[in-house]
PDB file of C-alpha atoms in Angstrom:
ATOM      1  CA  UNK A   1      39.650   5.638 -46.211  1.00 65.00           C
ATOM      2  CA  UNK A   2      41.357   3.631 -43.466  1.00 79.00           C
ATOM      3  CA  UNK A   3      38.536   4.393 -41.002  1.00 85.00           C
ATOM      4  CA  UNK A   4      35.939   3.338 -43.574  1.00 84.00           C
ATOM      5  CA  UNK A   5      37.699   0.008 -44.093  1.00 88.00           C
ATOM      6  CA  UNK A   6      38.007  -0.614 -40.351  1.00 91.00           C
ATOM      7  CA  UNK A   7      34.364   0.306 -39.758  1.00 93.00           C
ATOM      8  CA  UNK A   8      33.342  -1.968 -42.626  1.00 93.00           C
ATOM      9  CA  UNK A   9      35.281  -4.842 -41.082  1.00 95.00           C
ATOM     10  CA  UNK A  10      33.450  -4.455 -37.744  1.00 95.00           C
ATOM     11  CA  UNK A  11      30.098  -4.108 -39.531  1.00 95.00           C
ATOM     12  CA  UNK A  12      30.730  -7.275 -41.530  1.00 96.00           C
ATOM     13  CA  UNK A  13      31.672  -9.198 -38.375  1.00 95.00           C
ATOM     14  CA  UNK A  14      28.353  -8.226 -36.782  1.00 96.00           C
ATOM     15  CA  UNK A  15      26.472  -9.099 -39.975  1.00 96.00           C
ATOM     16  CA  UNK A  16      28.096 -12.539 -40.127  1.00 96.00           C
ATOM     17  CA  UNK A  17      27.085 -13.265 -36.527  1.00 96.00           C
ATOM     18  CA  UNK A  18      23.381 -12.532 -37.060  1.00 96.00           C
ATOM     19  CA  UNK A  19      20.484 -14.437 -38.569  1.00 95.00           C
ATOM     20  CA  UNK A  20      18.385 -12.608 -41.162  1.00 93.00           C
ATOM     21  CA  UNK A  21      15.524 -12.024 -38.702  1.00 93.00           C
ATOM     22  CA  UNK A  22      17.968 -10.313 -36.317  1.00 95.00           C
ATOM     23  CA  UNK A  23      19.162  -7.748 -38.864  1.00 95.00           C
ATOM     24  CA  UNK A  24      16.399  -5.132 -38.578  1.00 94.00           C
ATOM     25  CA  UNK A  25      16.612  -4.817 -34.777  1.00 96.00           C
ATOM     26  CA  UNK A  26      20.411  -4.668 -34.982  1.00 96.00           C
ATOM     27  CA  UNK A  27      20.319  -1.949 -37.665  1.00 96.00           C
ATOM     28  CA  UNK A  28      17.901   0.140 -35.599  1.00 96.00           C
ATOM     29  CA  UNK A  29      19.863  -0.365 -32.357  1.00 97.00           C
ATOM     30  CA  UNK A  30      23.267   0.378 -33.868  1.00 97.00           C
ATOM     31  CA  UNK A  31      21.912   3.464 -35.641  1.00 96.00           C
ATOM     32  CA  UNK A  32      20.284   4.635 -32.404  1.00 97.00           C
ATOM     33  CA  UNK A  33      23.609   4.291 -30.588  1.00 98.00           C
ATOM     34  CA  UNK A  34      25.446   6.107 -33.389  1.00 97.00           C
ATOM     35  CA  UNK A  35      22.928   8.972 -33.207  1.00 97.00           C
ATOM     36  CA  UNK A  36      23.308   9.293 -29.433  1.00 97.00           C
ATOM     37  CA  UNK A  37      27.091   9.112 -29.775  1.00 97.00           C
ATOM     38  CA  UNK A  38      27.141  11.870 -32.400  1.00 96.00           C
ATOM     39  CA  UNK A  39      24.628  14.137 -30.657  1.00 96.00           C
ATOM     40  CA  UNK A  40      25.900  13.859 -27.072  1.00 96.00           C
ATOM     41  CA  UNK A  41      29.203  15.675 -26.676  1.00 95.00           C
ATOM     42  CA  UNK A  42      29.483  14.653 -23.011  1.00 95.00           C
ATOM     43  CA  UNK A  43      29.114  10.977 -23.900  1.00 95.00           C
ATOM     44  CA  UNK A  44      31.764  11.211 -26.609  1.00 95.00           C
ATOM     45  CA  UNK A  45      34.094  13.001 -24.217  1.00 95.00           C
ATOM     46  CA  UNK A  46      33.575  10.352 -21.523  1.00 95.00           C
ATOM     47  CA  UNK A  47      34.171   7.451 -23.910  1.00 96.00           C
ATOM     48  CA  UNK A  48      37.186   9.024 -25.620  1.00 95.00           C
ATOM     49  CA  UNK A  49      38.858  10.439 -22.494  1.00 94.00           C
ATOM     50  CA  UNK A  50      42.263   8.727 -22.174  1.00 91.00           C
ATOM     51  CA  UNK A  51      42.665   9.961 -18.587  1.00 94.00           C
ATOM     52  CA  UNK A  52      39.799   7.674 -17.538  1.00 93.00           C
ATOM     53  CA  UNK A  53      40.490   3.967 -17.170  1.00 95.00           C
ATOM     54  CA  UNK A  54      39.011   1.593 -19.691  1.00 95.00           C
ATOM     55  CA  UNK A  55      36.955   0.042 -16.872  1.00 96.00           C
ATOM     56  CA  UNK A  56      35.383   3.405 -16.037  1.00 96.00           C
ATOM     57  CA  UNK A  57      34.631   4.160 -19.705  1.00 96.00           C
ATOM     58  CA  UNK A  58      33.213   0.644 -20.121  1.00 97.00           C
ATOM     59  CA  UNK A  59      30.945   1.195 -17.121  1.00 97.00           C
ATOM     60  CA  UNK A  60      29.554   4.366 -18.707  1.00 96.00           C
ATOM     61  CA  UNK A  61      29.041   2.546 -22.003  1.00 97.00           C
ATOM     62  CA  UNK A  62      27.436  -0.523 -20.420  1.00 97.00           C
ATOM     63  CA  UNK A  63      24.984   1.637 -18.464  1.00 97.00           C
ATOM     64  CA  UNK A  64      23.948   3.335 -21.702  1.00 97.00           C
ATOM     65  CA  UNK A  65      23.647   0.058 -23.611  1.00 97.00           C
ATOM     66  CA  UNK A  66      21.479  -1.400 -20.860  1.00 97.00           C
ATOM     67  CA  UNK A  67      19.277   1.698 -20.844  1.00 97.00           C
ATOM     68  CA  UNK A  68      18.905   1.423 -24.633  1.00 96.00           C
ATOM     69  CA  UNK A  69      18.002  -2.305 -24.373  1.00 96.00           C
ATOM     70  CA  UNK A  70      20.719  -3.058 -26.911  1.00 96.00           C
ATOM     71  CA  UNK A  71      20.585  -6.536 -28.502  1.00 96.00           C
ATOM     72  CA  UNK A  72      23.453  -8.625 -27.050  1.00 96.00           C
ATOM     73  CA  UNK A  73      25.511  -9.105 -30.235  1.00 97.00           C
ATOM     74  CA  UNK A  74      25.179  -5.440 -31.142  1.00 97.00           C
ATOM     75  CA  UNK A  75      26.206  -4.467 -27.606  1.00 97.00           C
ATOM     76  CA  UNK A  76      29.260  -6.731 -27.900  1.00 97.00           C
ATOM     77  CA  UNK A  77      30.306  -4.961 -31.103  1.00 97.00           C
ATOM     78  CA  UNK A  78      30.067  -1.541 -29.436  1.00 97.00           C
ATOM     79  CA  UNK A  79      31.958  -2.811 -26.389  1.00 97.00           C
ATOM     80  CA  UNK A  80      34.644  -4.213 -28.692  1.00 97.00           C
ATOM     81  CA  UNK A  81      34.987  -0.846 -30.416  1.00 97.00           C
ATOM     82  CA  UNK A  82      35.545   0.775 -27.027  1.00 97.00           C
ATOM     83  CA  UNK A  83      38.037  -1.818 -25.788  1.00 96.00           C
ATOM     84  CA  UNK A  84      40.091  -1.521 -28.981  1.00 95.00           C
ATOM     85  CA  UNK A  85      40.118   2.278 -28.849  1.00 94.00           C
ATOM     86  CA  UNK A  86      37.886   2.590 -31.910  1.00 96.00           C
ATOM     87  CA  UNK A  87      34.582   3.790 -30.462  1.00 96.00           C
ATOM     88  CA  UNK A  88      34.807   6.832 -32.765  1.00 95.00           C
ATOM     89  CA  UNK A  89      34.108   4.412 -35.643  1.00 96.00           C
ATOM     90  CA  UNK A  90      30.605   3.670 -34.310  1.00 96.00           C
ATOM     91  CA  UNK A  91      28.754   6.026 -36.717  1.00 96.00           C
ATOM     92  CA  UNK A  92      30.673   4.683 -39.725  1.00 96.00           C
ATOM     93  CA  UNK A  93      30.166   1.104 -38.556  1.00 96.00           C
ATOM     94  CA  UNK A  94      26.418   1.755 -38.199  1.00 96.00           C
ATOM     95  CA  UNK A  95      26.194   3.150 -41.744  1.00 93.00           C
ATOM     96  CA  UNK A  96      28.239   0.271 -43.133  1.00 94.00           C
ATOM     97  CA  UNK A  97      26.178  -2.285 -41.242  1.00 96.00           C
ATOM     98  CA  UNK A  98      22.930  -0.813 -42.556  1.00 93.00           C
ATOM     99  CA  UNK A  99      24.252  -0.989 -46.128  1.00 91.00           C
ATOM    100  CA  UNK A 100      25.469  -4.586 -45.677  1.00 94.00           C
ATOM    101  CA  UNK A 101      22.189  -5.643 -44.038  1.00 95.00           C
ATOM    102  CA  UNK A 102      20.238  -4.063 -46.903  1.00 92.00           C
ATOM    103  CA  UNK A 103      22.405  -5.962 -49.367  1.00 91.00           C
ATOM    104  CA  UNK A 104      21.801  -9.257 -47.552  1.00 94.00           C
ATOM    105  CA  UNK A 105      18.048  -8.665 -47.398  1.00 91.00           C
ATOM    106  CA  UNK A 106      17.922  -7.639 -51.072  1.00 90.00           C
ATOM    107  CA  UNK A 107      17.027  -4.042 -50.323  1.00 91.00           C
ATOM    108  CA  UNK A 108      18.537  -0.826 -51.607  1.00 90.00           C
ATOM    109  CA  UNK A 109      18.838   2.541 -49.928  1.00 87.00           C
ATOM    110  CA  UNK A 110      17.619   5.714 -51.590  1.00 91.00           C
ATOM    111  CA  UNK A 111      17.444   9.355 -50.544  1.00 92.00           C
ATOM    112  CA  UNK A 112      14.935  11.799 -52.011  1.00 93.00           C
ATOM    113  CA  UNK A 113      15.391  15.542 -51.599  1.00 94.00           C
ATOM    114  CA  UNK A 114      12.530  17.960 -52.215  1.00 92.00           C
ATOM    115  CA  UNK A 115      11.928  21.666 -51.556  1.00 89.00           C
ATOM    116  CA  UNK A 116       9.061  20.951 -49.161  1.00 92.00           C
ATOM    117  CA  UNK A 117       8.135  17.846 -47.157  1.00 93.00           C
ATOM    118  CA  UNK A 118       6.786  15.095 -49.385  1.00 92.00           C
ATOM    119  CA  UNK A 119       3.243  13.873 -48.654  1.00 93.00           C
ATOM    120  CA  UNK A 120       2.984  10.203 -47.636  1.00 93.00           C
ATOM    121  CA  UNK A 121       1.198   9.253 -50.865  1.00 94.00           C
ATOM    122  CA  UNK A 122       3.957  10.812 -52.986  1.00 92.00           C
ATOM    123  CA  UNK A 123       6.620   9.162 -50.838  1.00 93.00           C
ATOM    124  CA  UNK A 124       4.972   5.753 -51.233  1.00 94.00           C
ATOM    125  CA  UNK A 125       4.559   6.244 -54.997  1.00 93.00           C
ATOM    126  CA  UNK A 126       8.216   7.270 -55.350  1.00 92.00           C
ATOM    127  CA  UNK A 127       9.384   4.273 -53.309  1.00 93.00           C
ATOM    128  CA  UNK A 128       7.248   1.950 -55.463  1.00 93.00           C
ATOM    129  CA  UNK A 129       8.619   3.484 -58.667  1.00 93.00           C
ATOM    130  CA  UNK A 130      12.197   3.179 -57.439  1.00 92.00           C
ATOM    131  CA  UNK A 131      11.543  -0.438 -56.421  1.00 92.00           C
ATOM    132  CA  UNK A 132      10.264  -1.184 -59.917  1.00 93.00           C
ATOM    133  CA  UNK A 133      13.243   0.642 -61.462  1.00 91.00           C
ATOM    134  CA  UNK A 134      15.848  -1.134 -59.299  1.00 90.00           C
ATOM    135  CA  UNK A 135      14.153  -4.507 -58.986  1.00 90.00           C
ATOM    136  CA  UNK A 136      14.736  -4.406 -55.223  1.00 91.00           C
ATOM    137  CA  UNK A 137      12.865  -3.317 -52.124  1.00 90.00           C
ATOM    138  CA  UNK A 138      13.687   0.344 -51.438  1.00 91.00           C
ATOM    139  CA  UNK A 139      14.415   1.977 -48.076  1.00 88.00           C
ATOM    140  CA  UNK A 140      13.628   5.617 -48.836  1.00 91.00           C
ATOM    141  CA  UNK A 141      14.906   8.481 -46.707  1.00 90.00           C
ATOM    142  CA  UNK A 142      13.348  11.875 -47.420  1.00 93.00           C
ATOM    143  CA  UNK A 143      15.155  15.173 -46.974  1.00 93.00           C
ATOM    144  CA  UNK A 144      14.088  18.792 -47.431  1.00 93.00           C
ATOM    145  CA  UNK A 145      16.275  21.398 -49.141  1.00 91.00           C
ATOM    146  CA  UNK A 146      14.576  24.638 -50.236  1.00 90.00           C
ATOM    147  CA  UNK A 147      17.289  25.186 -52.852  1.00 87.00           C
ATOM    148  CA  UNK A 148      15.830  22.332 -54.895  1.00 85.00           C
ATOM    149  CA  UNK A 149      13.025  24.845 -55.704  1.00 84.00           C
ATOM    150  CA  UNK A 150      10.687  22.150 -57.054  1.00 86.00           C
ATOM    151  CA  UNK A 151      10.766  18.551 -58.247  1.00 87.00           C
ATOM    152  CA  UNK A 152      12.888  15.873 -56.621  1.00 90.00           C
ATOM    153  CA  UNK A 153      16.528  14.758 -56.505  1.00 91.00           C
ATOM    154  CA  UNK A 154      16.994  11.038 -55.842  1.00 93.00           C
ATOM    155  CA  UNK A 155      20.182   9.224 -54.925  1.00 92.00           C
ATOM    156  CA  UNK A 156      19.808   5.497 -55.473  1.00 90.00           C
ATOM    157  CA  UNK A 157      22.830   3.313 -54.745  1.00 80.00           C
ATOM    158  CA  UNK A 158      25.347   5.691 -56.330  1.00 80.00           C
ATOM    159  CA  UNK A 159      22.998   6.818 -59.094  1.00 88.00           C
ATOM    160  CA  UNK A 160      21.803  10.437 -59.150  1.00 89.00           C
ATOM    161  CA  UNK A 161      18.385  11.119 -60.665  1.00 87.00           C
ATOM    162  CA  UNK A 162      17.940  14.892 -60.738  1.00 88.00           C
ATOM    163  CA  UNK A 163      14.435  16.048 -61.612  1.00 83.00           C
ATOM    164  CA  UNK A 164      14.720  19.325 -59.735  1.00 84.00           C
ATOM    165  CA  UNK A 165      13.520  22.656 -61.030  1.00 82.00           C
ATOM    166  CA  UNK A 166      16.853  24.167 -59.957  1.00 83.00           C
ATOM    167  CA  UNK A 167      18.754  21.896 -62.362  1.00 84.00           C
ATOM    168  CA  UNK A 168      16.266  22.454 -65.181  1.00 81.00           C
ATOM    169  CA  UNK A 169      16.581  26.226 -64.793  1.00 83.00           C
ATOM    170  CA  UNK A 170      20.367  25.965 -64.714  1.00 84.00           C
ATOM    171  CA  UNK A 171      20.395  23.918 -67.936  1.00 84.00           C
ATOM    172  CA  UNK A 172      17.992  26.337 -69.620  1.00 83.00           C
ATOM    173  CA  UNK A 173      20.200  29.294 -68.616  1.00 84.00           C
ATOM    174  CA  UNK A 174      23.328  27.547 -69.899  1.00 83.00           C
ATOM    175  CA  UNK A 175      21.568  26.686 -73.158  1.00 82.00           C
ATOM    176  CA  UNK A 176      20.382  30.240 -73.698  1.00 81.00           C
ATOM    177  CA  UNK A 177      23.788  31.708 -72.897  1.00 82.00           C
ATOM    178  CA  UNK A 178      25.566  29.315 -75.239  1.00 81.00           C
ATOM    179  CA  UNK A 179      23.497  30.357 -78.282  1.00 77.00           C
ATOM    180  CA  UNK A 180      24.521  33.211 -80.494  1.00 61.00           C
ATOM    181  CA  UNK A 181      22.148  36.003 -79.943  1.00 58.00           C
ATOM    182  CA  UNK A 182      21.358  37.685 -83.221  1.00 53.00           C
ATOM    183  CA  UNK A 183      20.102  41.178 -83.410  1.00 47.00           C
ATOM    184  CA  UNK A 184      16.512  41.531 -84.380  1.00 51.00           C
ATOM    185  CA  UNK A 185      15.452  42.971 -87.734  1.00 56.00           C
ATOM    186  CA  UNK A 186      16.534  46.558 -88.281  1.00 55.00           C
ATOM    187  CA  UNK A 187      14.348  49.072 -89.955  1.00 54.00           C
ATOM    188  CA  UNK A 188      15.840  50.332 -93.163  1.00 54.00           C
ATOM    189  CA  UNK A 189      14.172  53.404 -94.447  1.00 51.00           C
TER     190      UNK A 189
END
């Protein structure tokens, strides 16, 4: 919980320093850095290595930020995380910043999980339906999980909407097992 609160504090500081038109590029850039940080073990090792001087770790980070064409205020946040020994918070800060930026823009995040990839038309229709339901613009992320079997499971700002075949089958099984099963008619001769 402590890391979440610290990451949230850094995310809010970045949010407060940006104009509304700067939010989208900052979200994309910070998320891109967080992805690289999480996926590249060598980068994480270099940035977290206490045997290397801060100047050397900063040089590695600055080279990466330049290569990524990081917006200046977003780069300053990442550099601050490194200088304060909190670079490991970058992924949490990116997620928190995206949520805060969405809130400021009046948008809500949603995740839809289906058994197979959702066609673009279905994705657009679902996003439109969720926007109508929530009254906000929806940023929809789609995931695939074969265990869903069919239908869709949607997470919308803490709300779970489960229309999956897996859940329907589970409820049907529970319902059938909870009923008293009576023996059929016997033949009395």
